[in-house]
Amino acid sequence: MSIIVLLDILSVIAFGAAFFYGLGIRTTLWAGPARLFFTLSMGLYVLVALSKVLEHSGITPSYDAYEDHAEILFLPLFLFFLFSIRARQELNIRGQAEEEMRKAVSRAWEEKEKFEAMISAVGDGIAILDRDLRVLYENHVHRMMMGDHVSEFCYRAYQKREAPCEECPVALAYLDGKIHTVEKVVSKDGQTLYLEITASPLRDSRGAVVGGVEVVRDVTVRRQAEAEIRESAERYRDLFENANDAIFIVDTDLRYKAVNRKAAEVLGYSIEELLTMSVLDIIPQDQVSRSEEEFQKLGKTGAYEQFVGKVRKRDGRCIDVEVNSSAIIKDGAVVGSRDIMRDITDRRKGEEALRQSEERYRMLFENNPHPMWVYDLETLAFLAVNTAAIRHYGYSREEFLARTIKDIRPPEDVPALLGNIAQVTEGIDEAGTWRHRTKDGRIIDVEITSHVLVFDGRRAELVLAHDVTERRRMEEELLKAQKLESLCILAGGLAHDFNNLLTAILGNISLAQMYSDGDAQIAERLQEAERASLRARDLTYQLLTFSRGGEPVKKAVVLGPLIKEAADFALRGSRSRCEFDLPEDLWTAEVDEGQISQVMNNLVINADQAMPGGGLVTVSGSNRTVGDTEIPNLSAGDYVRITVADRGIGIPHQHLKKIFDPYFTTKQKGSGLGLATSYSILHRHGGHITVTSDVGKGTAFTFYLPAADRATASKPQQPNALVRGQGRILVMDDEAMVRDVAGKMLAGLGYEVEIAKDGEEALSVYEAAMTEGMPFAAVIMDLTIPGGMGGKEAVERLKSRDPAAKVIVSSGYSNDPVMAEYRAYGFDAVVAKPYTVKNLSEAVARVLSREKT
Amino acid sequence: MIQESEVVALVFGVAAALILFFLFRTTRIPRRPWFVAGFLMLVSSSVLTIVEDILWHDLFNTLEHLGHMLSGLCFAVGARSVRRMQERIQKERVP
């Protein structure tokens, strides 16, 4: 088989396949003629190819005779193409028409969707009804409001009726072709709905009414809002009319446009009268300009304003008012103001009363003499303090308010304080006595009384502090003084008894000296015994001075030896020594030796204590004539000046003024009595004491004693120069040994002695002697007789019976005021116990010699 | 020797090709390339029929038959393709 034949066979197959496929094509793509010519053409080419197979395979002879018409083969194929193109063109035209149709339908659908969306979007229910009032269409809102009733009669659906409603707006619209609106109240799901129904006729293209459109609007909210607005308006009207404050509406000309009942009531005008008036009509003349300024300010700023002033009532009285104004603004312009006016006359009075009350209570707090404060119970900070607290504690008010109450307590007391605060209860709390610390570190004792309160919204405590430091000190001092007094009584009694004993001792020594017959050794021993007894007497003097004080028993004394002896005595056993500068020509002074010795003793001991390591104490004396006002507290005259100076630690300046105060001391074991006693003694002597001191350099005490005369010394006494005499002497004393020794001493001096143990007995003996014609030349009376009549009473009675009686007072209380001022009590002389025979002889001789003269 | 009918067929073929060329500039038919190719193959076979009479008879004769066979093949492929397109459209239209 040649390739030609093979190709022809393939051609037969190919064209046959084309023929076969062409027959199956029925679409409009190939219109009938096109498919016909294609299959015809393909069929012809099958035949041509088949003929070629036959020809070239040699089966059949050549078909050349037909090849002359081969050109016809193109014709059906050409026609196929032509009809295909034609069909295609028709198809394109139809496609365009279909596309336009499709677009038109799409637009129509869009419009329909828009319309339905619009209908649905309308907040009102819309329904379309036919002439028979059958529902043809409902939008979503209508269905929600009325339910789905399409194809139902509306009166049945909505009203459950068998006939149209009397005022059916749709029916009315059908009748007259106009739009009708009615409002209906329906109940749905238990709720009352207000529906506004508007119906309009629906016409066809010829204008005939074919149905109606019903628009249903739910106006429930609007009706409720209108009702609320009405109620609100009513409330505001009620508020306006019945307000307790006067309310005015004022225009820009300040004329009243509206006023309420209270305004008329407050001002005394009727409402009608006020509506014809201006604001300026009720404002006092002196406030017009101010009020106009306020109105102008209100008009410019439109802001809320408040001012307080006065208005004049109809009766002419002015009242205090507070006015709150706000501008009325319309379209951006101020067209008036609304003013609310309140009569504050009573309130002002109340405020004034309150202010005065607060002022009074503030004064009670601020001027309370005791420190007071208020502190926060939580933070313990001071919230308020009064002037007394500031003065007492030394802090300024600002310093106080920056502190807590812990700051005025000693640190060791703070835990107890906190514990006390933790237990604070309502009501008055008397917290007892506490220790407080002042700004300068001083510790004071205070009695605290407190009360819990609310201060500035905080829980606080009002505290009143009563400083009892001084009272406590005085109580302690009183206790000390009581103890001292007891001690003094004891000391006085001891001294008295001791003096009685010493009287017996000294008297017997004197008698022994009288009886010694010139034995030198015996005389010397007796003299020593007498000297020791006299020293013992000096001690009892000091003891008595200490115990009783009292008036000094003065006598002219050469001060030098007394000063020296007292100073040396005081420094015995000390590491200090004394240096004296006491001139020989020192004037004598009328002093009580015992008391002046005590003064020196105190001053020298102080000087010694000021020099703990020992040192030099300088004692100097001089005569001084003082002029008027030259030395404070010292009158003009001659004085003996004694200075005791040390080189010790000195006294701080602030203590100098207090050192003569009783019980003031800077020593741990000091009594605070030494310098006070010295001061007292010197003043009782008509003298004075001063002090100068430099801290670290030393101290000098200077005291002045009035000079007795310008004689430099008392005349030296003749030792043992006894004054003897004659006559009867009555001795009265409760102590037997005193009576005995006195009797023996007087007998030794040549006197005849009778004795009595008390005043009654003495008076009896004295009267008996007078009766018998043997009167007594003198009587020696003991001042104090325990359980019996003493010398003071006895001399009075005795003098009443015998004014010429010579009475000598004798007492162991040598510093008793009677002893110092014996003449004032009726005595003629004094002899202090213990006495020597010499003292006794001088006293008796002095009395008897006075009788002679 | 060149036959008159072959020339006439060639002329007709070329003329039809030119006409179709202008028509196809504005309108297109489905699967046009296959049908145009088949048509052009037929025209080519007409040309080769004439050429084989002038030189290299066997070669051009073979080519003529080859062109004829390819023309049938193009038409068969084009018709089958149109038919398949028709079937696909019908399937899409059926819901």
Short mmCIF file of C-alpha atoms in Angstrom, two decimals, chain A residues 3-4 6-8 10-11 13-15 17-27 29-30 38 41-42 45 48-49 52 56 64 67-74 77-78 80-82 84-86 88-89 92, chain B residues 3 5-6 8-10 12-13 15-17 19-20 23-24 26-30 32 35-36 38-39 42-43 46 58 61-62 64-66 68-73 75-76 78-80 82-83 85-86 89-90:
data_model
loop_
_atom_site.label_atom_id
_atom_site.label_comp_id
_atom_site.label_asym_id
_atom_site.label_seq_id
_atom_site.Cartn_x
_atom_site.Cartn_y
_atom_site.Cartn_z
CA ILE A 3 1.60 6.27 1.25
CA ILE A 4 -0.80 8.01 -1.04
CA LEU A 6 -2.73 5.55 3.29
CA LEU A 7 -3.18 9.31 3.31
CA ASP A 8 -6.38 8.96 1.34
CA LEU A 10 -6.91 8.76 6.62
CA SER A 11 -8.65 11.52 4.68
CA ILE A 13 -11.64 8.73 8.13
CA ALA A 14 -11.02 12.41 8.96
CA PHE A 15 -13.70 13.78 6.74
CA ALA A 17 -15.41 12.02 11.47
CA ALA A 18 -16.07 15.66 10.58
CA PHE A 19 -19.24 14.57 8.85
CA PHE A 20 -20.27 12.58 11.89
CA TYR A 21 -19.59 15.39 14.36
CA GLY A 22 -21.31 17.93 12.11
CA LEU A 23 -24.48 15.91 12.20
CA GLY A 24 -24.56 16.10 16.02
CA ILE A 25 -24.32 19.87 16.16
CA ARG A 26 -27.75 21.40 16.75
CA THR A 27 -27.07 24.65 18.35
CA LEU A 29 -24.30 28.51 16.55
CA TRP A 30 -24.77 26.72 13.30
CA PHE A 38 -20.97 21.54 6.41
CA SER A 41 -19.30 19.42 2.18
CA MET A 42 -17.74 16.84 4.48
CA TYR A 45 -14.92 15.18 0.60
CA VAL A 48 -13.59 12.38 -3.03
CA ALA A 49 -11.18 10.77 -0.65
CA LYS A 52 -8.93 8.55 -4.49
CA HIS A 56 -4.74 4.89 -6.26
CA ASP A 64 -10.65 12.15 -13.87
CA GLU A 67 -12.35 16.05 -11.57
CA ASP A 68 -13.26 18.74 -14.05
CA HIS A 69 -16.04 19.62 -11.69
CA ALA A 70 -13.88 19.53 -8.58
CA GLU A 71 -14.22 23.26 -8.16
CA ILE A 72 -17.79 22.66 -7.06
CA LEU A 73 -16.39 21.10 -3.90
CA PHE A 74 -15.57 24.53 -2.50
CA LEU A 77 -17.87 24.68 2.23
CA PHE A 78 -17.99 28.32 1.28
CA PHE A 80 -21.08 26.74 5.31
CA PHE A 81 -18.86 29.61 6.21
CA LEU A 82 -21.31 32.18 4.96
CA SER A 84 -22.08 30.29 9.96
CA ILE A 85 -21.16 33.96 9.84
CA ARG A 86 -24.73 34.89 9.26
CA ARG A 88 -23.30 34.32 14.27
CA GLN A 89 -24.35 37.81 13.41
CA ASN A 92 -24.95 38.59 18.37
CA GLN B 3 -5.88 20.59 -15.96
CA SER B 5 -10.52 22.22 -13.61
CA GLU B 6 -7.68 22.32 -11.19
CA VAL B 8 -10.61 26.85 -11.74
CA ALA B 9 -10.82 25.12 -8.40
CA LEU B 10 -7.76 26.99 -7.26
CA PHE B 12 -12.47 29.50 -6.65
CA GLY B 13 -10.63 28.49 -3.51
CA ALA B 15 -11.48 33.80 -4.11
CA ALA B 16 -13.47 32.11 -1.35
CA ALA B 17 -10.49 32.49 0.98
CA ILE B 19 -13.99 36.69 0.86
CA LEU B 20 -13.88 34.74 4.08
CA LEU B 23 -15.89 38.46 6.56
CA PHE B 24 -13.97 37.04 9.47
CA THR B 26 -15.91 41.53 11.75
CA THR B 27 -17.55 38.26 12.67
CA ARG B 28 -16.17 35.26 14.37
CA ILE B 29 -17.60 31.78 14.42
CA PRO B 30 -16.93 29.23 17.14
CA ARG B 32 -12.80 29.38 13.71
CA PHE B 35 -12.21 25.45 10.16
CA VAL B 36 -10.10 28.13 8.54
CA GLY B 38 -9.04 23.00 7.13
CA PHE B 39 -10.18 25.32 4.42
CA LEU B 42 -7.93 22.31 0.92
CA VAL B 43 -6.85 25.42 -1.00
CA SER B 46 -5.48 22.61 -4.96
CA ASP B 58 5.51 12.44 -6.59
CA ASN B 61 1.27 14.67 -5.16
CA THR B 62 2.07 13.19 -1.77
CA GLU B 64 -1.44 17.20 -1.94
CA HIS B 65 -2.85 14.05 -0.37
CA LEU B 66 -1.27 14.95 2.93
CA HIS B 68 -6.13 16.75 1.99
CA MET B 69 -5.84 14.43 4.91
CA LEU B 70 -4.85 17.28 7.27
CA SER B 71 -7.78 19.34 6.03
CA GLY B 72 -10.15 16.51 6.95
CA LEU B 73 -8.41 16.22 10.29
CA PHE B 75 -12.49 19.86 10.12
CA ALA B 76 -13.02 16.78 12.26
CA GLY B 78 -13.21 21.66 14.75
CA ALA B 79 -16.57 19.91 14.48
CA ARG B 80 -15.84 17.80 17.52
CA VAL B 82 -18.02 22.69 18.56
CA ARG B 83 -20.02 19.69 19.56
CA MET B 85 -18.94 23.19 23.44
CA GLN B 86 -22.57 22.61 22.68
CA ILE B 89 -23.55 24.78 27.34
CA GLN B 90 -26.43 22.37 27.59
#
